[in-house]
């Protein structure tokens, strides 16, 4: 193990993920829930949870509604995550996922989030200032809540890098497009987010590689593009690998991309080569697919997955 990198994750728009299993779900009639589970979620919270599972010290910050903060406090306490969350009036949004095993479908119902005030954002800035003394990396991920400018991630990247910190960005839409021009150290779009960013459809690893190279040329150090069951393309400098996962039984797709982010950072903390980081990050993602909620199986299972990930040149 190399020097432990110190990490914090930022969730501007966290969520409580409520999953309900309903066979043959149909709109317009009464549906009976067979099973349900509520998880403290949002991309930044998920990343922190996966990092903690991997034995990495992590702090979580962001804007959280005090009205329903208990699931977050409980998760942070259970996993030893340093709670640096800014508490706001009101309730954190709830995302309802209806999984239908009979039709093999997932229906998402996403509620609106909190609308932070200028004073809330000022408290967040203060919290980040205190955290900066303790961290090397800040993970910026997820959507930006109503009333917060799309440029917030870009501004944060500039401020953090000016203070010698490194940034991993995993967002989408306008906040992502704006922030990418500020040169974050690592980005992890999925193939659809990358296609939206470069303004053209991307079919397969060769086209993904081409689009990722243009971002490397703009000053981003590592670009990781997830492509679902087709694996992920990792591009760093003039090196590129395509990691192809073994097929496994999927229990839940919640947080698979966030697990990959945690795997990238764990591989970075261990000082692994690009190919080995790709193996580990893919294994984290596979680990999340086999669990319900943002949790990893034991590291022995992750290591086994990593050994079964195929690495080739993107083509």
Short mmCIF file of N, CA and C in Angstrom, two decimals, residues 75-254:
data_model
loop_
_atom_site.label_atom_id
_atom_site.label_comp_id
_atom_site.label_asym_id
_atom_site.label_seq_id
_atom_site.Cartn_x
_atom_site.Cartn_y
_atom_site.Cartn_z
N UNK A 75 -25.82 5.77 8.51
CA UNK A 75 -24.85 5.21 7.56
C UNK A 75 -23.43 5.66 7.90
N UNK A 76 -23.26 6.97 8.14
CA UNK A 76 -21.92 7.50 8.42
C UNK A 76 -21.35 6.89 9.70
N UNK A 77 -22.20 6.76 10.72
CA UNK A 77 -21.74 6.19 11.99
C UNK A 77 -21.34 4.73 11.81
N UNK A 78 -22.17 3.98 11.06
CA UNK A 78 -21.92 2.55 10.90
C UNK A 78 -20.64 2.29 10.11
N UNK A 79 -20.35 3.17 9.15
CA UNK A 79 -19.20 2.92 8.27
C UNK A 79 -17.97 3.74 8.65
N UNK A 80 -18.07 4.54 9.71
CA UNK A 80 -16.92 5.34 10.12
C UNK A 80 -16.58 6.46 9.16
N UNK A 81 -17.62 7.01 8.50
CA UNK A 81 -17.43 8.14 7.58
C UNK A 81 -17.50 9.43 8.40
N UNK A 82 -16.55 10.32 8.17
CA UNK A 82 -16.50 11.60 8.89
C UNK A 82 -17.64 12.50 8.39
N UNK A 83 -18.61 12.79 9.25
CA UNK A 83 -19.81 13.55 8.87
C UNK A 83 -19.52 15.05 8.92
N UNK A 84 -19.39 15.66 7.73
CA UNK A 84 -19.18 17.11 7.64
C UNK A 84 -20.34 17.78 6.90
N UNK A 85 -21.53 17.18 7.01
CA UNK A 85 -22.68 17.64 6.24
C UNK A 85 -23.25 18.95 6.80
N UNK A 86 -23.60 19.84 5.90
CA UNK A 86 -24.27 21.09 6.28
C UNK A 86 -25.77 20.80 6.36
N UNK A 87 -26.37 21.09 7.52
CA UNK A 87 -27.79 20.82 7.74
C UNK A 87 -28.63 22.01 7.29
N UNK A 88 -29.63 21.75 6.46
CA UNK A 88 -30.55 22.79 5.99
C UNK A 88 -31.93 22.54 6.58
N UNK A 89 -32.76 23.61 6.60
CA UNK A 89 -34.18 23.44 6.94
C UNK A 89 -34.80 22.54 5.87
N UNK A 90 -35.79 21.75 6.25
CA UNK A 90 -36.50 20.96 5.25
C UNK A 90 -35.99 19.54 5.13
N UNK A 91 -36.39 18.87 4.06
CA UNK A 91 -36.12 17.45 3.90
C UNK A 91 -35.31 17.18 2.63
N UNK A 92 -34.36 16.24 2.74
CA UNK A 92 -33.62 15.77 1.57
C UNK A 92 -34.61 15.05 0.64
N UNK A 93 -34.41 15.19 -0.67
CA UNK A 93 -35.35 14.58 -1.63
C UNK A 93 -35.33 13.05 -1.54
N UNK A 94 -36.41 12.45 -1.98
CA UNK A 94 -36.53 11.00 -2.01
C UNK A 94 -36.64 10.55 -3.46
N UNK A 95 -35.85 9.54 -3.83
CA UNK A 95 -35.97 8.93 -5.15
C UNK A 95 -36.57 7.54 -4.98
N UNK A 96 -37.70 7.31 -5.61
CA UNK A 96 -38.35 6.00 -5.51
C UNK A 96 -38.02 5.19 -6.76
N UNK A 97 -37.53 3.97 -6.53
CA UNK A 97 -37.24 3.04 -7.63
C UNK A 97 -38.18 1.86 -7.49
N UNK A 98 -38.96 1.61 -8.53
CA UNK A 98 -39.86 0.46 -8.52
C UNK A 98 -39.23 -0.62 -9.40
N UNK A 99 -38.77 -1.69 -8.79
CA UNK A 99 -38.15 -2.76 -9.57
C UNK A 99 -39.21 -3.84 -9.81
N UNK A 100 -39.29 -4.26 -11.07
CA UNK A 100 -40.28 -5.25 -11.46
C UNK A 100 -39.58 -6.50 -11.98
N UNK A 101 -39.46 -7.54 -11.13
CA UNK A 101 -38.73 -8.75 -11.54
C UNK A 101 -39.45 -9.51 -12.66
N UNK A 102 -40.79 -9.39 -12.72
CA UNK A 102 -41.55 -10.13 -13.74
C UNK A 102 -41.31 -9.54 -15.14
N UNK A 103 -41.34 -8.21 -15.24
CA UNK A 103 -41.15 -7.55 -16.55
C UNK A 103 -39.69 -7.12 -16.77
N UNK A 104 -38.85 -7.34 -15.73
CA UNK A 104 -37.45 -6.94 -15.79
C UNK A 104 -37.30 -5.46 -16.14
N UNK A 105 -38.03 -4.62 -15.39
CA UNK A 105 -38.01 -3.17 -15.62
C UNK A 105 -37.78 -2.43 -14.31
N UNK A 106 -37.23 -1.21 -14.43
CA UNK A 106 -37.13 -0.33 -13.26
C UNK A 106 -37.79 0.99 -13.60
N UNK A 107 -38.71 1.45 -12.75
CA UNK A 107 -39.36 2.74 -12.93
C UNK A 107 -38.83 3.69 -11.86
N UNK A 108 -38.37 4.88 -12.28
CA UNK A 108 -37.83 5.86 -11.33
C UNK A 108 -38.81 7.00 -11.13
N UNK A 109 -39.03 7.36 -9.87
CA UNK A 109 -39.84 8.54 -9.54
C UNK A 109 -38.97 9.42 -8.66
N UNK A 110 -38.48 10.52 -9.23
CA UNK A 110 -37.53 11.38 -8.51
C UNK A 110 -38.21 12.68 -8.06
N UNK A 111 -38.21 12.92 -6.76
CA UNK A 111 -38.81 14.13 -6.21
C UNK A 111 -37.82 15.29 -6.31
N UNK A 112 -38.34 16.53 -6.32
CA UNK A 112 -37.41 17.68 -6.33
C UNK A 112 -36.64 17.76 -5.01
N UNK A 113 -35.48 18.41 -5.03
CA UNK A 113 -34.65 18.52 -3.83
C UNK A 113 -34.87 19.83 -3.10
N UNK A 114 -33.99 20.08 -2.15
CA UNK A 114 -34.02 21.33 -1.39
C UNK A 114 -33.56 22.48 -2.27
N UNK A 115 -33.96 23.69 -1.91
CA UNK A 115 -33.44 24.88 -2.59
C UNK A 115 -32.58 25.64 -1.59
N UNK A 116 -31.25 25.47 -1.65
CA UNK A 116 -30.39 26.12 -0.66
C UNK A 116 -30.37 27.64 -0.82
N UNK A 117 -30.18 28.33 0.29
CA UNK A 117 -30.07 29.80 0.28
C UNK A 117 -28.60 30.19 0.15
N UNK A 118 -28.36 31.47 -0.06
CA UNK A 118 -26.98 31.99 -0.11
C UNK A 118 -26.26 31.69 1.21
N UNK A 119 -27.00 31.79 2.32
CA UNK A 119 -26.41 31.52 3.64
C UNK A 119 -26.00 30.05 3.76
N UNK A 120 -26.82 29.14 3.20
CA UNK A 120 -26.48 27.71 3.22
C UNK A 120 -25.18 27.47 2.43
N UNK A 121 -25.09 28.12 1.29
CA UNK A 121 -23.89 27.94 0.44
C UNK A 121 -22.65 28.52 1.13
N UNK A 122 -22.85 29.61 1.86
CA UNK A 122 -21.73 30.20 2.61
C UNK A 122 -21.25 29.24 3.70
N UNK A 123 -22.20 28.56 4.35
CA UNK A 123 -21.81 27.57 5.37
C UNK A 123 -21.08 26.39 4.74
N UNK A 124 -21.50 26.02 3.53
CA UNK A 124 -20.82 24.94 2.82
C UNK A 124 -19.37 25.34 2.50
N UNK A 125 -19.19 26.57 2.05
CA UNK A 125 -17.84 27.08 1.74
C UNK A 125 -16.94 27.03 2.97
N UNK A 126 -17.51 27.42 4.12
CA UNK A 126 -16.76 27.37 5.39
C UNK A 126 -16.34 25.93 5.72
N UNK A 127 -17.29 25.02 5.57
CA UNK A 127 -17.02 23.60 5.85
C UNK A 127 -15.91 23.08 4.94
N UNK A 128 -15.98 23.43 3.67
CA UNK A 128 -14.95 22.99 2.72
C UNK A 128 -13.59 23.57 3.09
N UNK A 129 -13.58 24.83 3.50
CA UNK A 129 -12.31 25.47 3.91
C UNK A 129 -11.66 24.68 5.05
N UNK A 130 -12.47 24.24 6.02
CA UNK A 130 -11.94 23.48 7.15
C UNK A 130 -11.46 22.09 6.70
N UNK A 131 -12.18 21.51 5.75
CA UNK A 131 -11.83 20.17 5.26
C UNK A 131 -10.54 20.18 4.46
N UNK A 132 -10.26 21.30 3.78
CA UNK A 132 -9.12 21.33 2.86
C UNK A 132 -7.79 21.04 3.54
N UNK A 133 -7.71 21.34 4.82
CA UNK A 133 -6.48 21.06 5.56
C UNK A 133 -6.25 19.56 5.68
N UNK A 134 -7.33 18.77 5.55
CA UNK A 134 -7.24 17.34 5.84
C UNK A 134 -7.29 16.45 4.61
N UNK A 135 -7.60 17.01 3.43
CA UNK A 135 -7.82 16.14 2.27
C UNK A 135 -6.85 16.43 1.12
N UNK A 136 -6.69 15.41 0.28
CA UNK A 136 -5.94 15.57 -0.97
C UNK A 136 -6.89 15.60 -2.17
N UNK A 137 -8.02 14.90 -2.04
CA UNK A 137 -8.98 14.76 -3.13
C UNK A 137 -10.37 15.18 -2.69
N UNK A 138 -11.08 15.89 -3.58
CA UNK A 138 -12.51 16.11 -3.37
C UNK A 138 -13.24 15.50 -4.56
N UNK A 139 -14.26 14.71 -4.25
CA UNK A 139 -15.08 14.09 -5.29
C UNK A 139 -16.34 14.93 -5.44
N UNK A 140 -16.51 15.51 -6.64
CA UNK A 140 -17.70 16.32 -6.93
C UNK A 140 -18.62 15.46 -7.77
N UNK A 141 -19.80 15.13 -7.25
CA UNK A 141 -20.64 14.29 -8.09
C UNK A 141 -22.11 14.51 -7.89
N UNK A 142 -22.85 14.22 -8.94
CA UNK A 142 -24.30 14.30 -8.90
C UNK A 142 -24.83 15.62 -9.42
N UNK A 143 -26.14 15.78 -9.31
CA UNK A 143 -26.81 16.94 -9.88
C UNK A 143 -26.67 18.15 -8.96
N UNK A 144 -27.00 19.30 -9.52
CA UNK A 144 -26.93 20.57 -8.78
C UNK A 144 -28.37 20.97 -8.45
N UNK A 145 -28.66 21.30 -7.18
CA UNK A 145 -30.06 21.59 -6.83
C UNK A 145 -30.56 22.91 -7.42
N UNK A 146 -31.88 23.07 -7.43
CA UNK A 146 -32.50 24.30 -7.92
C UNK A 146 -31.93 25.50 -7.17
N UNK A 147 -31.70 26.58 -7.89
CA UNK A 147 -31.24 27.80 -7.25
C UNK A 147 -29.73 27.89 -7.08
N UNK A 148 -29.01 26.80 -7.40
CA UNK A 148 -27.55 26.83 -7.34
C UNK A 148 -27.04 26.93 -8.78
N UNK A 149 -26.15 27.91 -9.05
CA UNK A 149 -25.71 28.09 -10.44
C UNK A 149 -24.98 26.86 -11.00
N UNK A 150 -25.19 26.59 -12.31
CA UNK A 150 -24.54 25.46 -12.96
C UNK A 150 -23.02 25.54 -12.92
N UNK A 151 -22.51 26.76 -12.71
CA UNK A 151 -21.05 26.95 -12.71
C UNK A 151 -20.36 26.57 -11.41
N UNK A 152 -21.12 26.08 -10.43
CA UNK A 152 -20.54 25.85 -9.09
C UNK A 152 -19.39 24.84 -9.12
N UNK A 153 -19.52 23.76 -9.91
CA UNK A 153 -18.45 22.75 -9.95
C UNK A 153 -17.18 23.34 -10.56
N UNK A 154 -17.34 24.11 -11.61
CA UNK A 154 -16.18 24.75 -12.24
C UNK A 154 -15.44 25.66 -11.28
N UNK A 155 -16.21 26.46 -10.54
CA UNK A 155 -15.61 27.36 -9.54
C UNK A 155 -14.85 26.57 -8.47
N UNK A 156 -15.48 25.49 -8.00
CA UNK A 156 -14.84 24.66 -6.97
C UNK A 156 -13.54 24.05 -7.48
N UNK A 157 -13.54 23.59 -8.73
CA UNK A 157 -12.33 22.99 -9.31
C UNK A 157 -11.19 24.01 -9.29
N UNK A 158 -11.50 25.24 -9.73
CA UNK A 158 -10.47 26.30 -9.74
C UNK A 158 -9.93 26.55 -8.33
N UNK A 159 -10.84 26.68 -7.35
CA UNK A 159 -10.44 26.99 -5.97
C UNK A 159 -9.61 25.85 -5.37
N UNK A 160 -10.04 24.62 -5.61
CA UNK A 160 -9.34 23.47 -5.04
C UNK A 160 -7.96 23.29 -5.65
N UNK A 161 -7.89 23.38 -6.97
CA UNK A 161 -6.60 23.18 -7.63
C UNK A 161 -5.61 24.30 -7.28
N UNK A 162 -6.15 25.50 -7.08
CA UNK A 162 -5.28 26.62 -6.67
C UNK A 162 -4.64 26.34 -5.31
N UNK A 163 -5.30 25.47 -4.52
CA UNK A 163 -4.77 25.12 -3.19
C UNK A 163 -4.11 23.74 -3.20
N UNK A 164 -3.78 23.26 -4.39
CA UNK A 164 -3.00 22.03 -4.50
C UNK A 164 -3.80 20.76 -4.31
N UNK A 165 -5.14 20.87 -4.39
CA UNK A 165 -5.98 19.68 -4.21
C UNK A 165 -6.35 19.08 -5.57
N UNK A 166 -6.74 17.79 -5.55
CA UNK A 166 -7.13 17.12 -6.78
C UNK A 166 -8.62 16.84 -6.75
N UNK A 167 -9.21 16.82 -7.95
CA UNK A 167 -10.66 16.74 -8.06
C UNK A 167 -11.07 15.63 -9.02
N UNK A 168 -12.00 14.80 -8.55
CA UNK A 168 -12.67 13.85 -9.44
C UNK A 168 -14.10 14.35 -9.64
N UNK A 169 -14.49 14.47 -10.91
CA UNK A 169 -15.81 15.00 -11.26
C UNK A 169 -16.65 13.90 -11.90
N UNK A 170 -17.86 13.70 -11.37
CA UNK A 170 -18.79 12.75 -11.97
C UNK A 170 -20.18 13.37 -11.94
N UNK A 171 -20.50 14.09 -13.01
CA UNK A 171 -21.79 14.79 -13.08
C UNK A 171 -22.32 14.65 -14.50
N UNK A 172 -23.40 15.35 -14.80
CA UNK A 172 -23.94 15.27 -16.15
C UNK A 172 -24.60 16.60 -16.52
N UNK A 173 -24.99 16.72 -17.78
CA UNK A 173 -25.71 17.91 -18.24
C UNK A 173 -24.87 19.17 -18.19
N UNK A 174 -25.55 20.31 -18.00
CA UNK A 174 -24.88 21.61 -18.05
C UNK A 174 -23.79 21.78 -16.98
N UNK A 175 -24.03 21.38 -15.70
CA UNK A 175 -22.96 21.56 -14.70
C UNK A 175 -21.69 20.79 -15.07
N UNK A 176 -21.87 19.61 -15.68
CA UNK A 176 -20.73 18.78 -16.10
C UNK A 176 -19.99 19.45 -17.26
N UNK A 177 -20.74 19.86 -18.30
CA UNK A 177 -20.13 20.48 -19.48
C UNK A 177 -19.33 21.72 -19.09
N UNK A 178 -19.89 22.50 -18.18
CA UNK A 178 -19.23 23.74 -17.74
C UNK A 178 -17.96 23.41 -16.95
N UNK A 179 -18.06 22.42 -16.06
CA UNK A 179 -16.93 22.09 -15.18
C UNK A 179 -15.77 21.44 -15.93
N UNK A 180 -16.07 20.68 -16.98
CA UNK A 180 -15.03 19.98 -17.74
C UNK A 180 -14.01 20.97 -18.31
N UNK A 181 -14.48 22.17 -18.66
CA UNK A 181 -13.57 23.18 -19.24
C UNK A 181 -12.58 23.71 -18.19
N UNK A 182 -12.81 23.41 -16.91
CA UNK A 182 -11.90 23.85 -15.84
C UNK A 182 -10.80 22.82 -15.55
N UNK A 183 -10.77 21.74 -16.31
CA UNK A 183 -9.69 20.76 -16.15
C UNK A 183 -9.64 20.01 -14.83
N UNK A 184 -10.74 19.31 -14.46
CA UNK A 184 -10.66 18.43 -13.28
C UNK A 184 -9.61 17.35 -13.53
N UNK A 185 -9.10 16.74 -12.47
CA UNK A 185 -8.05 15.73 -12.63
C UNK A 185 -8.58 14.45 -13.26
N UNK A 186 -9.77 14.02 -12.80
CA UNK A 186 -10.38 12.78 -13.29
C UNK A 186 -11.85 13.05 -13.58
N UNK A 187 -12.35 12.50 -14.70
CA UNK A 187 -13.80 12.50 -14.92
C UNK A 187 -14.26 11.08 -15.22
N UNK A 188 -15.54 10.79 -14.87
CA UNK A 188 -16.07 9.45 -15.15
C UNK A 188 -17.48 9.53 -15.75
N UNK A 189 -17.59 10.01 -16.98
CA UNK A 189 -18.92 10.00 -17.60
C UNK A 189 -19.29 8.58 -18.05
N UNK A 190 -20.59 8.32 -18.20
CA UNK A 190 -20.96 7.11 -18.92
C UNK A 190 -21.02 7.45 -20.41
N UNK A 191 -21.23 6.47 -21.25
CA UNK A 191 -21.15 6.69 -22.70
C UNK A 191 -22.18 7.73 -23.18
N UNK A 192 -23.37 7.75 -22.55
CA UNK A 192 -24.40 8.72 -22.95
C UNK A 192 -24.02 10.14 -22.55
N UNK A 193 -23.45 10.27 -21.33
CA UNK A 193 -23.03 11.60 -20.86
C UNK A 193 -21.88 12.13 -21.72
N UNK A 194 -20.97 11.23 -22.12
CA UNK A 194 -19.85 11.65 -22.97
C UNK A 194 -20.36 12.05 -24.35
N UNK A 195 -21.32 11.29 -24.89
CA UNK A 195 -21.91 11.61 -26.20
C UNK A 195 -22.56 13.00 -26.16
N UNK A 196 -23.28 13.27 -25.06
CA UNK A 196 -23.93 14.58 -24.91
C UNK A 196 -22.88 15.69 -24.84
N UNK A 197 -21.79 15.40 -24.11
CA UNK A 197 -20.73 16.39 -23.94
C UNK A 197 -20.05 16.74 -25.28
N UNK A 198 -19.73 15.71 -26.09
CA UNK A 198 -19.01 15.97 -27.35
C UNK A 198 -19.97 16.26 -28.52
N UNK A 199 -21.28 16.10 -28.24
CA UNK A 199 -22.27 16.47 -29.24
C UNK A 199 -22.39 15.53 -30.42
N UNK A 200 -22.08 14.26 -30.21
CA UNK A 200 -22.28 13.28 -31.28
C UNK A 200 -22.50 11.90 -30.66
N UNK A 201 -23.26 11.03 -31.37
CA UNK A 201 -23.46 9.69 -30.84
C UNK A 201 -22.15 8.89 -30.85
N UNK A 202 -21.96 8.04 -29.86
CA UNK A 202 -20.74 7.23 -29.78
C UNK A 202 -21.13 5.75 -29.84
N UNK A 203 -20.60 5.06 -30.84
CA UNK A 203 -20.90 3.63 -30.97
C UNK A 203 -19.63 2.84 -30.71
N UNK A 204 -19.54 2.25 -29.53
CA UNK A 204 -18.43 1.33 -29.26
C UNK A 204 -17.15 1.98 -28.77
N UNK A 205 -16.22 1.13 -28.29
CA UNK A 205 -15.00 1.59 -27.62
C UNK A 205 -14.10 2.49 -28.47
N UNK A 206 -14.01 2.25 -29.77
CA UNK A 206 -13.11 3.06 -30.62
C UNK A 206 -13.56 4.52 -30.65
N UNK A 207 -14.87 4.74 -30.81
CA UNK A 207 -15.39 6.11 -30.84
C UNK A 207 -15.32 6.76 -29.45
N UNK A 208 -15.53 5.94 -28.42
CA UNK A 208 -15.39 6.44 -27.04
C UNK A 208 -13.94 6.89 -26.80
N UNK A 209 -13.01 6.08 -27.23
CA UNK A 209 -11.58 6.41 -27.07
C UNK A 209 -11.25 7.74 -27.75
N UNK A 210 -11.75 7.91 -28.96
CA UNK A 210 -11.50 9.12 -29.73
C UNK A 210 -12.02 10.35 -28.98
N UNK A 211 -13.25 10.25 -28.44
CA UNK A 211 -13.85 11.37 -27.70
C UNK A 211 -13.09 11.62 -26.40
N UNK A 212 -12.68 10.53 -25.72
CA UNK A 212 -11.93 10.67 -24.46
C UNK A 212 -10.58 11.33 -24.70
N UNK A 213 -9.92 10.98 -25.82
CA UNK A 213 -8.61 11.58 -26.14
C UNK A 213 -8.71 13.09 -26.29
N UNK A 214 -9.82 13.57 -26.85
CA UNK A 214 -9.98 15.02 -27.01
C UNK A 214 -10.04 15.71 -25.65
N UNK A 215 -10.60 15.01 -24.65
CA UNK A 215 -10.66 15.57 -23.30
C UNK A 215 -9.30 15.52 -22.61
N UNK A 216 -8.54 14.45 -22.86
CA UNK A 216 -7.17 14.35 -22.33
C UNK A 216 -6.33 15.51 -22.90
N UNK A 217 -6.53 15.79 -24.19
CA UNK A 217 -5.80 16.89 -24.83
C UNK A 217 -6.16 18.24 -24.22
N UNK A 218 -7.37 18.34 -23.64
CA UNK A 218 -7.78 19.62 -23.04
C UNK A 218 -7.25 19.77 -21.62
N UNK A 219 -6.52 18.75 -21.11
CA UNK A 219 -5.87 18.91 -19.81
C UNK A 219 -6.40 18.05 -18.68
N UNK A 220 -7.33 17.14 -18.98
CA UNK A 220 -7.83 16.22 -17.95
C UNK A 220 -6.87 15.03 -17.88
N UNK A 221 -6.53 14.60 -16.66
CA UNK A 221 -5.49 13.58 -16.52
C UNK A 221 -5.97 12.17 -16.84
N UNK A 222 -7.15 11.82 -16.29
CA UNK A 222 -7.69 10.48 -16.48
C UNK A 222 -9.16 10.59 -16.84
N UNK A 223 -9.53 9.94 -17.96
CA UNK A 223 -10.93 9.91 -18.39
C UNK A 223 -11.38 8.46 -18.36
N UNK A 224 -12.44 8.18 -17.59
CA UNK A 224 -12.99 6.83 -17.51
C UNK A 224 -14.42 6.89 -18.03
N UNK A 225 -14.71 6.08 -19.03
CA UNK A 225 -16.05 6.09 -19.63
C UNK A 225 -16.69 4.73 -19.44
N UNK A 226 -17.79 4.69 -18.65
CA UNK A 226 -18.46 3.42 -18.40
C UNK A 226 -19.48 3.16 -19.50
N UNK A 227 -19.57 1.89 -19.91
CA UNK A 227 -20.44 1.51 -21.03
C UNK A 227 -21.36 0.34 -20.63
N UNK A 228 -21.76 0.30 -19.36
CA UNK A 228 -22.65 -0.77 -18.90
C UNK A 228 -21.99 -2.14 -19.03
N UNK A 229 -22.75 -3.12 -19.54
CA UNK A 229 -22.22 -4.49 -19.65
C UNK A 229 -20.99 -4.60 -20.58
N UNK A 230 -20.80 -3.57 -21.44
CA UNK A 230 -19.64 -3.57 -22.35
C UNK A 230 -18.36 -3.13 -21.65
N UNK A 231 -18.44 -2.84 -20.35
CA UNK A 231 -17.24 -2.49 -19.60
C UNK A 231 -16.95 -1.01 -19.62
N UNK A 232 -15.69 -0.65 -19.55
CA UNK A 232 -15.31 0.77 -19.46
C UNK A 232 -13.99 1.00 -20.17
N UNK A 233 -13.84 2.20 -20.72
CA UNK A 233 -12.59 2.62 -21.35
C UNK A 233 -11.89 3.60 -20.40
N UNK A 234 -10.60 3.33 -20.13
CA UNK A 234 -9.78 4.17 -19.25
C UNK A 234 -8.67 4.79 -20.09
N UNK A 235 -8.58 6.12 -20.08
CA UNK A 235 -7.57 6.81 -20.88
C UNK A 235 -6.77 7.75 -19.98
N UNK A 236 -5.46 7.59 -20.00
CA UNK A 236 -4.56 8.43 -19.19
C UNK A 236 -3.33 8.74 -20.03
N UNK A 237 -3.10 10.03 -20.28
CA UNK A 237 -1.97 10.38 -21.15
C UNK A 237 -2.12 9.70 -22.50
N UNK A 238 -1.07 8.99 -22.93
CA UNK A 238 -1.18 8.29 -24.23
C UNK A 238 -1.51 6.81 -24.05
N UNK A 239 -1.92 6.43 -22.84
CA UNK A 239 -2.29 5.03 -22.57
C UNK A 239 -3.81 4.89 -22.57
N UNK A 240 -4.30 3.75 -23.07
CA UNK A 240 -5.73 3.49 -23.03
C UNK A 240 -5.98 2.00 -22.88
N UNK A 241 -6.94 1.63 -22.03
CA UNK A 241 -7.33 0.22 -21.89
C UNK A 241 -8.85 0.11 -21.89
N UNK A 242 -9.32 -1.04 -22.34
CA UNK A 242 -10.75 -1.36 -22.29
C UNK A 242 -10.91 -2.53 -21.33
N UNK A 243 -11.61 -2.27 -20.22
CA UNK A 243 -11.83 -3.31 -19.21
C UNK A 243 -13.19 -3.96 -19.46
N UNK A 244 -13.18 -5.28 -19.63
CA UNK A 244 -14.42 -6.00 -19.93
C UNK A 244 -14.77 -6.92 -18.75
N UNK A 245 -15.93 -6.68 -18.12
CA UNK A 245 -16.28 -7.46 -16.93
C UNK A 245 -16.80 -8.85 -17.28
N UNK A 246 -16.61 -9.82 -16.38
CA UNK A 246 -17.31 -11.09 -16.54
C UNK A 246 -18.81 -10.86 -16.31
N UNK A 247 -19.68 -11.70 -16.85
CA UNK A 247 -21.11 -11.47 -16.59
C UNK A 247 -21.46 -12.06 -15.22
N UNK A 248 -22.25 -11.30 -14.47
CA UNK A 248 -22.66 -11.75 -13.13
C UNK A 248 -24.16 -11.55 -12.98
N UNK A 249 -24.73 -12.12 -11.93
CA UNK A 249 -26.14 -11.94 -11.60
C UNK A 249 -26.32 -10.54 -10.99
N UNK A 250 -27.14 -9.71 -11.64
CA UNK A 250 -27.34 -8.34 -11.15
C UNK A 250 -28.52 -8.29 -10.18
N UNK A 251 -28.25 -7.77 -8.96
CA UNK A 251 -29.34 -7.60 -7.98
C UNK A 251 -29.89 -6.18 -8.03
N UNK A 252 -28.99 -5.22 -8.24
CA UNK A 252 -29.42 -3.81 -8.27
C UNK A 252 -28.37 -2.99 -9.00
N UNK A 253 -28.82 -2.09 -9.88
CA UNK A 253 -27.85 -1.23 -10.59
C UNK A 253 -27.58 0.06 -9.82
N UNK A 254 -28.24 0.21 -8.64
CA UNK A 254 -28.05 1.44 -7.86
C UNK A 254 -26.59 1.59 -7.47
#
